[in-house]
GROMACS .gro file of C-alpha atoms in nm:
model
  361
    1MET     CA    1  -1.763   0.133   1.624
    2SER     CA    2  -1.692   0.280   1.284
    3VAL     CA    3  -1.648   0.046   0.988
    4ALA     CA    4  -1.566   0.089   0.624
    5ARG     CA    5  -1.795   0.168   0.338
    6PRO     CA    6  -1.872  -0.113   0.088
    7ALA     CA    7  -1.559  -0.273  -0.052
    8ARG     CA    8  -1.433  -0.239  -0.406
    9THR     CA    9  -1.399  -0.530  -0.641
   10ARG     CA   10  -1.237  -0.544  -0.982
   11LYS     CA   11  -1.572  -0.438  -1.131
   12ASP     CA   12  -1.588  -0.153  -0.880
   13SER     CA   13  -1.222  -0.059  -0.851
   14ALA     CA   14  -1.240   0.294  -0.980
   15PRO     CA   15  -1.077   0.566  -0.772
   16PRO     CA   16  -1.297   0.759  -0.528
   17LYS     CA   17  -1.472   1.053  -0.685
   18SER     CA   18  -1.320   1.394  -0.640
   19GLY     CA   19  -1.477   1.672  -0.441
   20THR     CA   20  -1.388   1.563  -0.089
   21LYS     CA   21  -1.393   1.876   0.125
   22THR     CA   22  -1.283   1.734   0.456
   23ARG     CA   23  -1.027   1.936   0.649
   24ALA     CA   24  -0.784   1.836   0.918
   25ALA     CA   25  -0.939   1.832   1.265
   26LYS     CA   26  -0.648   1.706   1.468
   27GLY     CA   27  -0.293   1.828   1.507
   28LYS     CA   28   0.036   1.687   1.616
   29THR     CA   29  -0.063   1.713   1.982
   30GLY     CA   30  -0.390   1.527   1.936
   31ALA     CA   31  -0.582   1.835   2.048
   32GLY     CA   32  -0.813   2.045   1.832
   33LEU     CA   33  -0.624   2.225   1.558
   34PRO     CA   34  -0.573   2.600   1.585
   35SER     CA   35  -0.727   2.798   1.305
   36GLU     CA   36  -0.392   2.851   1.131
   37ARG     CA   37  -0.386   2.481   1.037
   38GLU     CA   38  -0.654   2.571   0.782
   39THR     CA   39  -0.437   2.839   0.628
   40THR     CA   40  -0.272   2.845   0.291
   41GLY     CA   41   0.062   2.792   0.463
   42HIS     CA   42  -0.037   2.453   0.594
   43ARG     CA   43  -0.170   2.333   0.258
   44THR     CA   44   0.149   2.462   0.097
   45ASP     CA   45   0.350   2.250   0.340
   46LEU     CA   46   0.141   1.944   0.255
   47LEU     CA   47   0.191   2.006  -0.116
   48ALA     CA   48   0.566   2.057  -0.077
   49SER     CA   49   0.598   1.735   0.122
   50MET     CA   50   0.419   1.533  -0.146
   51LEU     CA   51   0.619   1.696  -0.424
   52ARG     CA   52   0.944   1.621  -0.241
   53ILE     CA   53   0.855   1.250  -0.232
   54ARG     CA   54   0.745   1.247  -0.598
   55ARG     CA   55   1.051   1.427  -0.731
   56PHE     CA   56   1.287   1.224  -0.513
   57GLU     CA   57   1.150   0.900  -0.653
   58GLU     CA   58   1.148   1.024  -1.010
   59ARG     CA   59   1.517   1.099  -0.967
   60CYS     CA   60   1.568   0.750  -0.825
   61VAL     CA   61   1.421   0.608  -1.146
   62GLU     CA   62   1.682   0.798  -1.348
   63LEU     CA   63   1.966   0.692  -1.120
   64TYR     CA   64   1.853   0.329  -1.118
   65SER     CA   65   1.838   0.328  -1.498
   66ALA     CA   66   2.193   0.465  -1.498
   67ALA     CA   67   2.302   0.180  -1.266
   68LYS     CA   68   2.399   0.421  -0.989
   69ILE     CA   69   2.138   0.272  -0.757
   70ARG     CA   70   2.142  -0.106  -0.732
   71GLY     CA   71   1.922  -0.374  -0.580
   72PHE     CA   72   1.546  -0.371  -0.540
   73VAL     CA   73   1.360  -0.040  -0.554
   74HIS     CA   74   0.987  -0.009  -0.482
   75LEU     CA   75   0.841   0.328  -0.576
   76TYR     CA   76   0.574   0.514  -0.381
   77ILE     CA   77   0.454   0.733  -0.669
   78GLY     CA   78   0.078   0.786  -0.638
   79GLU     CA   79   0.059   0.713  -0.265
   80GLU     CA   80   0.222   1.031  -0.133
   81ALA     CA   81  -0.094   1.155   0.038
   82VAL     CA   82  -0.085   0.861   0.278
   83ALA     CA   83   0.269   0.918   0.408
   84VAL     CA   84   0.226   1.293   0.438
   85GLY     CA   85  -0.123   1.290   0.587
   86ILE     CA   86  -0.048   1.023   0.846
   87ASN     CA   87   0.276   1.184   0.962
   88GLU     CA   88   0.095   1.514   1.018
   89ALA     CA   89  -0.087   1.351   1.310
   90LEU     CA   90   0.226   1.209   1.474
   91THR     CA   91   0.469   1.371   1.717
   92PRO     CA   92   0.849   1.325   1.719
   93GLU     CA   93   0.807   1.094   2.021
   94ASP     CA   94   0.579   0.857   1.832
   95ALA     CA   95   0.726   0.558   1.650
   96VAL     CA   96   0.692   0.459   1.285
   97VAL     CA   97   0.745   0.112   1.139
   98SER     CA   98   0.747   0.088   0.760
   99THR     CA   99   0.758  -0.154   0.467
  100TYR     CA  100   0.990  -0.207   0.173
  101ARG     CA  101   0.800   0.075  -0.009
  102GLU     CA  102   0.928   0.330   0.239
  103HIS     CA  103   1.098   0.628   0.075
  104GLY     CA  104   0.784   0.836   0.119
  105HIS     CA  105   0.743   0.738   0.483
  106ALA     CA  106   1.104   0.825   0.562
  107LEU     CA  107   1.097   1.164   0.391
  108ALA     CA  108   0.762   1.254   0.546
  109ARG     CA  109   0.900   1.157   0.887
  110GLY     CA  110   1.175   1.413   0.844
  111ILE     CA  111   1.474   1.204   0.738
  112THR     CA  112   1.664   1.425   0.496
  113ALA     CA  113   1.674   1.361   0.124
  114GLU     CA  114   2.053   1.359   0.153
  115ALA     CA  115   2.053   1.079   0.411
  116VAL     CA  116   1.802   0.872   0.213
  117MET     CA  117   1.979   0.922  -0.120
  118ALA     CA  118   2.315   0.826   0.031
  119GLU     CA  119   2.152   0.508   0.157
  120MET     CA  120   2.015   0.437  -0.189
  121TYR     CA  121   2.374   0.468  -0.315
  122GLY     CA  122   2.501   0.238  -0.039
  123ARG     CA  123   2.729   0.505   0.106
  124THR     CA  124   2.840   0.537   0.467
  125THR     CA  125   2.660   0.870   0.507
  126GLY     CA  126   2.327   0.701   0.447
  127CYS     CA  127   2.070   0.681   0.726
  128SER     CA  128   2.154   0.310   0.771
  129GLY     CA  129   2.524   0.353   0.709
  130GLY     CA  130   2.490   0.231   0.353
  131ARG     CA  131   2.402  -0.121   0.463
  132GLY     CA  132   2.028  -0.114   0.420
  133GLY     CA  133   1.959   0.033   0.081
  134SER     CA  134   1.613   0.110  -0.047
  135MET     CA  135   1.426  -0.144   0.165
  136HIS     CA  136   1.593  -0.086   0.502
  137LEU     CA  137   1.591   0.284   0.583
  138PHE     CA  138   1.631   0.348   0.956
  139ASP     CA  139   1.672   0.644   1.190
  140ALA     CA  140   1.636   0.579   1.562
  141SER     CA  141   1.674   0.950   1.639
  142ARG     CA  142   1.344   1.010   1.463
  143ARG     CA  143   1.191   0.688   1.600
  144PHE     CA  144   1.171   0.561   1.243
  145PHE     CA  145   1.226   0.192   1.298
  146GLY     CA  146   1.296   0.097   0.949
  147GLY     CA  147   1.159  -0.068   0.646
  148ASN     CA  148   1.117  -0.441   0.625
  149ALA     CA  149   1.170  -0.662   0.322
  150ILE     CA  150   0.937  -0.928   0.465
  151VAL     CA  151   0.567  -0.877   0.392
  152ALA     CA  152   0.394  -0.807   0.728
  153GLY     CA  153   0.729  -0.837   0.904
  154GLY     CA  154   0.697  -0.497   1.067
  155LEU     CA  155   0.366  -0.568   1.238
  156PRO     CA  156   0.496  -0.772   1.534
  157LEU     CA  157   0.779  -0.522   1.580
  158ALA     CA  158   0.527  -0.239   1.594
  159ALA     CA  159   0.324  -0.426   1.854
  160GLY     CA  160   0.639  -0.467   2.063
  161LEU     CA  161   0.721  -0.096   2.044
  162ALA     CA  162   0.365  -0.007   2.140
  163LEU     CA  163   0.373  -0.254   2.428
  164ALA     CA  164   0.700  -0.107   2.557
  165ASP     CA  165   0.556   0.246   2.559
  166HIS     CA  166   0.236   0.118   2.718
  167MET     CA  167   0.424  -0.060   2.998
  168ARG     CA  168   0.637   0.249   3.065
  169GLY     CA  169   0.331   0.469   3.083
  170GLN     CA  170   0.451   0.686   2.795
  171PRO     CA  171   0.181   0.862   2.590
  172ASN     CA  172   0.331   0.762   2.257
  173VAL     CA  173   0.165   0.607   1.954
  174THR     CA  174   0.330   0.352   1.727
  175CYS     CA  175   0.225   0.376   1.363
  176CYS     CA  176   0.272   0.073   1.140
  177PHE     CA  177   0.239   0.097   0.762
  178PHE     CA  178   0.166  -0.217   0.558
  179GLY     CA  179   0.001  -0.313   0.231
  180ASP     CA  180  -0.314  -0.507   0.152
  181GLY     CA  181  -0.099  -0.814   0.083
  182ALA     CA  182   0.012  -0.813   0.448
  183PHE     CA  183  -0.350  -0.844   0.554
  184ALA     CA  184  -0.342  -1.207   0.437
  185GLU     CA  185  -0.043  -1.290   0.657
  186GLY     CA  186  -0.072  -1.443   1.002
  187GLU     CA  187   0.138  -1.166   1.152
  188PHE     CA  188  -0.139  -0.915   1.087
  189HIS     CA  189  -0.405  -1.119   1.263
  190GLU     CA  190  -0.179  -1.210   1.555
  191THR     CA  191  -0.082  -0.844   1.596
  192ALA     CA  192  -0.439  -0.716   1.565
  193ASN     CA  193  -0.565  -0.967   1.820
  194LEU     CA  194  -0.299  -0.889   2.082
  195ALA     CA  195  -0.317  -0.514   2.023
  196ALA     CA  196  -0.694  -0.514   2.076
  197LEU     CA  197  -0.671  -0.752   2.372
  198TRP     CA  198  -0.408  -0.543   2.550
  199LYS     CA  199  -0.538  -0.206   2.422
  200LEU     CA  200  -0.201  -0.112   2.279
  201PRO     CA  201  -0.139   0.242   2.147
  202LEU     CA  202  -0.102   0.117   1.791
  203LEU     CA  203  -0.215   0.282   1.466
  204LEU     CA  204  -0.246   0.022   1.191
  205VAL     CA  205  -0.226   0.188   0.849
  206CYS     CA  206  -0.315  -0.042   0.561
  207GLU     CA  207  -0.214   0.110   0.228
  208ASN     CA  208  -0.462  -0.072   0.008
  209ASN     CA  209  -0.338  -0.009  -0.345
  210LEU     CA  210  -0.544  -0.303  -0.480
  211TYR     CA  211  -0.248  -0.525  -0.563
  212ALA     CA  212  -0.023  -0.749  -0.356
  213MET     CA  213   0.273  -0.743  -0.592
  214GLY     CA  214   0.088  -0.855  -0.907
  215THR     CA  215  -0.212  -1.019  -0.741
  216ALA     CA  216  -0.537  -0.823  -0.740
  217LEU     CA  217  -0.713  -0.780  -0.407
  218GLU     CA  218  -1.012  -0.999  -0.486
  219ARG     CA  219  -0.778  -1.280  -0.588
  220HIS     CA  220  -0.620  -1.307  -0.244
  221GLU     CA  221  -0.900  -1.187  -0.012
  222ALA     CA  222  -1.243  -1.351   0.005
  223GLN     CA  223  -1.375  -1.037   0.179
  224THR     CA  224  -1.224  -0.725   0.028
  225ASP     CA  225  -1.362  -0.479   0.284
  226LEU     CA  226  -1.047  -0.476   0.496
  227ALA     CA  227  -1.165  -0.214   0.746
  228MET     CA  228  -1.474  -0.418   0.823
  229ARG     CA  229  -1.262  -0.725   0.884
  230ALA     CA  230  -1.024  -0.533   1.110
  231ALA     CA  231  -1.322  -0.409   1.312
  232SER     CA  232  -1.404  -0.771   1.393
  233TYR     CA  233  -1.109  -0.766   1.634
  234GLY     CA  234  -1.286  -0.506   1.845
  235MET     CA  235  -1.086  -0.206   1.725
  236VAL     CA  236  -1.211   0.115   1.569
  237ALA     CA  237  -1.164   0.087   1.192
  238TRP     CA  238  -1.269   0.278   0.886
  239ALA     CA  239  -1.174   0.337   0.522
  240VAL     CA  240  -1.029   0.663   0.395
  241ASP     CA  241  -0.979   0.822   0.054
  242GLY     CA  242  -0.604   0.771   0.037
  243MET     CA  243  -0.565   1.004  -0.261
  244ASP     CA  244  -0.675   1.312  -0.065
  245VAL     CA  245  -0.403   1.428   0.174
  246GLU     CA  246  -0.642   1.641   0.378
  247ALA     CA  247  -0.885   1.351   0.420
  248VAL     CA  248  -0.594   1.134   0.534
  249GLU     CA  249  -0.472   1.399   0.779
  250HIS     CA  250  -0.823   1.436   0.922
  251ALA     CA  251  -0.866   1.060   0.967
  252ALA     CA  252  -0.520   1.017   1.118
  253GLY     CA  253  -0.587   1.298   1.365
  254ARG     CA  254  -0.910   1.133   1.479
  255ALA     CA  255  -0.740   0.795   1.513
  256VAL     CA  256  -0.437   0.923   1.703
  257GLU     CA  257  -0.655   1.120   1.942
  258GLY     CA  258  -0.860   0.809   2.010
  259ILE     CA  259  -0.548   0.602   2.073
  260ARG     CA  260  -0.403   0.859   2.312
  261THR     CA  261  -0.720   0.849   2.523
  262GLY     CA  262  -0.652   0.481   2.591
  263THR     CA  263  -0.917   0.320   2.372
  264GLY     CA  264  -0.668   0.085   2.212
  265PRO     CA  265  -0.555   0.032   1.852
  266HIS     CA  266  -0.719   0.195   1.552
  267PHE     CA  267  -0.714   0.070   1.193
  268LEU     CA  268  -0.720   0.288   0.883
  269GLU     CA  269  -0.766   0.139   0.537
  270LEU     CA  270  -0.614   0.394   0.302
  271ARG     CA  271  -0.764   0.332  -0.041
  272THR     CA  272  -0.489   0.441  -0.271
  273TYR     CA  273  -0.304   0.335  -0.587
  274ARG     CA  274   0.053   0.311  -0.706
  275PHE     CA  275   0.110   0.456  -1.050
  276ARG     CA  276   0.427   0.256  -1.108
  277ALA     CA  277   0.483  -0.118  -1.111
  278HIS     CA  278   0.544  -0.317  -0.793
  279SER     CA  279   0.919  -0.270  -0.830
  280MET     CA  280   1.169  -0.157  -1.089
  281TYR     CA  281   1.198  -0.521  -1.201
  282ASP     CA  282   0.823  -0.560  -1.255
  283PRO     CA  283   0.694  -0.554  -1.618
  284ASP     CA  284   0.347  -0.458  -1.484
  285ARG     CA  285   0.142  -0.686  -1.710
  286TYR     CA  286  -0.128  -0.769  -1.456
  287ARG     CA  287  -0.339  -0.453  -1.481
  288HIS     CA  288  -0.490  -0.255  -1.765
  289LYS     CA  289  -0.333   0.074  -1.868
  290ALA     CA  290  -0.680   0.230  -1.868
  291GLU     CA  291  -0.713   0.151  -1.499
  292VAL     CA  292  -0.384   0.321  -1.420
  293GLU     CA  293  -0.480   0.628  -1.621
  294GLN     CA  294  -0.818   0.647  -1.448
  295TRP     CA  295  -0.648   0.655  -1.109
  296LYS     CA  296  -0.401   0.917  -1.229
  297GLU     CA  297  -0.699   1.149  -1.272
  298ARG     CA  298  -0.702   1.158  -0.892
  299ASP     CA  299  -0.330   1.215  -0.850
  300PRO     CA  300  -0.299   1.337  -0.488
  301ILE     CA  301  -0.065   1.618  -0.589
  302SER     CA  302  -0.297   1.740  -0.863
  303LEU     CA  303  -0.598   1.717  -0.632
  304LEU     CA  304  -0.443   1.947  -0.374
  305THR     CA  305  -0.291   2.178  -0.635
  306ASP     CA  306  -0.628   2.220  -0.809
  307ARG     CA  307  -0.805   2.278  -0.477
  308MET     CA  308  -0.557   2.547  -0.380
  309ARG     CA  309  -0.583   2.713  -0.721
  310GLU     CA  310  -0.962   2.716  -0.699
  311ASN     CA  311  -0.937   2.879  -0.356
  312GLY     CA  312  -0.691   3.138  -0.483
  313GLU     CA  313  -0.419   2.997  -0.256
  314LEU     CA  314  -0.162   2.896  -0.518
  315GLY     CA  315  -0.027   3.063  -0.829
  316ASP     CA  316   0.221   2.962  -1.095
  317LYS     CA  317   0.506   3.160  -0.936
  318GLU     CA  318   0.457   3.003  -0.594
  319LEU     CA  319   0.438   2.653  -0.741
  320ALA     CA  320   0.753   2.717  -0.946
  321ARG     CA  321   0.929   2.839  -0.631
  322ILE     CA  322   0.837   2.522  -0.445
  323GLU     CA  323   0.945   2.302  -0.734
  324GLN     CA  324   1.279   2.481  -0.769
  325GLY     CA  325   1.353   2.447  -0.398
  326ILE     CA  326   1.285   2.074  -0.413
  327THR     CA  327   1.494   2.034  -0.728
  328ASP     CA  328   1.787   2.210  -0.560
  329GLU     CA  329   1.747   1.992  -0.251
  330ILE     CA  330   1.753   1.669  -0.452
  331ASP     CA  331   2.041   1.785  -0.670
  332GLN     CA  332   2.240   1.851  -0.356
  333ALA     CA  333   2.145   1.509  -0.216
  334VAL     CA  334   2.264   1.332  -0.532
  335GLU     CA  335   2.590   1.527  -0.540
  336ALA     CA  336   2.657   1.447  -0.174
  337ALA     CA  337   2.579   1.079  -0.228
  338GLU     CA  338   2.815   1.052  -0.522
  339GLN     CA  339   3.097   1.211  -0.323
  340ALA     CA  340   3.033   1.010  -0.006
  341PRO     CA  341   3.264   0.715   0.069
  342GLU     CA  342   3.176   0.351   0.044
  343GLU     CA  343   3.241   0.135   0.346
  344PRO     CA  344   3.596  -0.007   0.344
  345VAL     CA  345   3.611  -0.378   0.275
  346ASP     CA  346   3.793  -0.441   0.601
  347GLN     CA  347   3.492  -0.300   0.788
  348LEU     CA  348   3.227  -0.522   0.632
  349LEU     CA  349   3.209  -0.759   0.928
  350ARG     CA  350   3.155  -0.472   1.171
  351HIS     CA  351   2.820  -0.516   1.352
  352VAL     CA  352   2.802  -0.867   1.204
  353THR     CA  353   3.050  -1.072   1.405
  354SER     CA  354   3.238  -1.007   1.729
  355SER     CA  355   3.520  -1.163   1.922
  356SER     CA  356   3.437  -1.361   2.235
  357THR     CA  357   3.589  -1.081   2.444
  358GLN     CA  358   3.366  -0.821   2.284
  359ALA     CA  359   3.062  -1.043   2.322
  360VAL     CA  360   3.122  -1.088   2.693
  361SER     CA  361   3.192  -0.722   2.755
   0.00000   0.00000   0.00000
């Protein structure tokens, strides 16, 4: 059984050192990757996916400040390598359950920027019909079973999805994202126990960004090595450099392959960091600016960009082309959202209440 390396504490909470040279070893089928997965094209795709998430969220900050997006918004900036790397190991038939910090997960899963932006605006063309907003993105066609505003609330749902596939004999994996704060909730331990007991095809992805809202990890966990604790349930578990998209992709490929062979759930502790506050309402007074700046030195986008430049795989013109394409895509998404209709008031009870006749039928 694989377990995590020694845990970080506040005195040892610096980002992992750069220089990781791991490369993806597993593909979307769970089999060994063909050689082309090591090509410049694949790394370019990884970079573009992370940039799409970053630029989308930066635009959301502008729109929120302009009062065009309302409600709670939790940004994923800094954690893009996790969403992109994990989704590289999943197939369209696999299921994904997310959290309230889910824009990155949704975009990496393939939900269009236009559908997500319309949902942020609360418009009927949004992926949840405008009813979910930032915290409740959903797309059953992509087996993306939504965000969840309740900490750890997605874990039992993920176990249920995995159990359903297991009982039907379908070779699918259910991936559940959650934060380190969810590790302290009973739902995690109940889910981990049942998943290990029943050998469910469940990938548990803990995005450990060191803070549960404003509470530092060592203030809510007596043992901060989360992968080691997860391994105590009898599942394979290890920690991963969550700032390196290729390291994440490699780890996810290994885990998914293990799950598909019937060995039961796997747990990945993605050691990452959010560069922004917990939410747009958060004044972010619980951590030192120097700590944030230190982690920004390992920005996942910069890490991959620098690696590609060093390898002669990326030039200024190619990067500008990628950036322009993403800018155009997000501009179009914003324009479409602003032109999309809001739900008519007389339709607000639709899917909420029903007549007795409709209920019986």
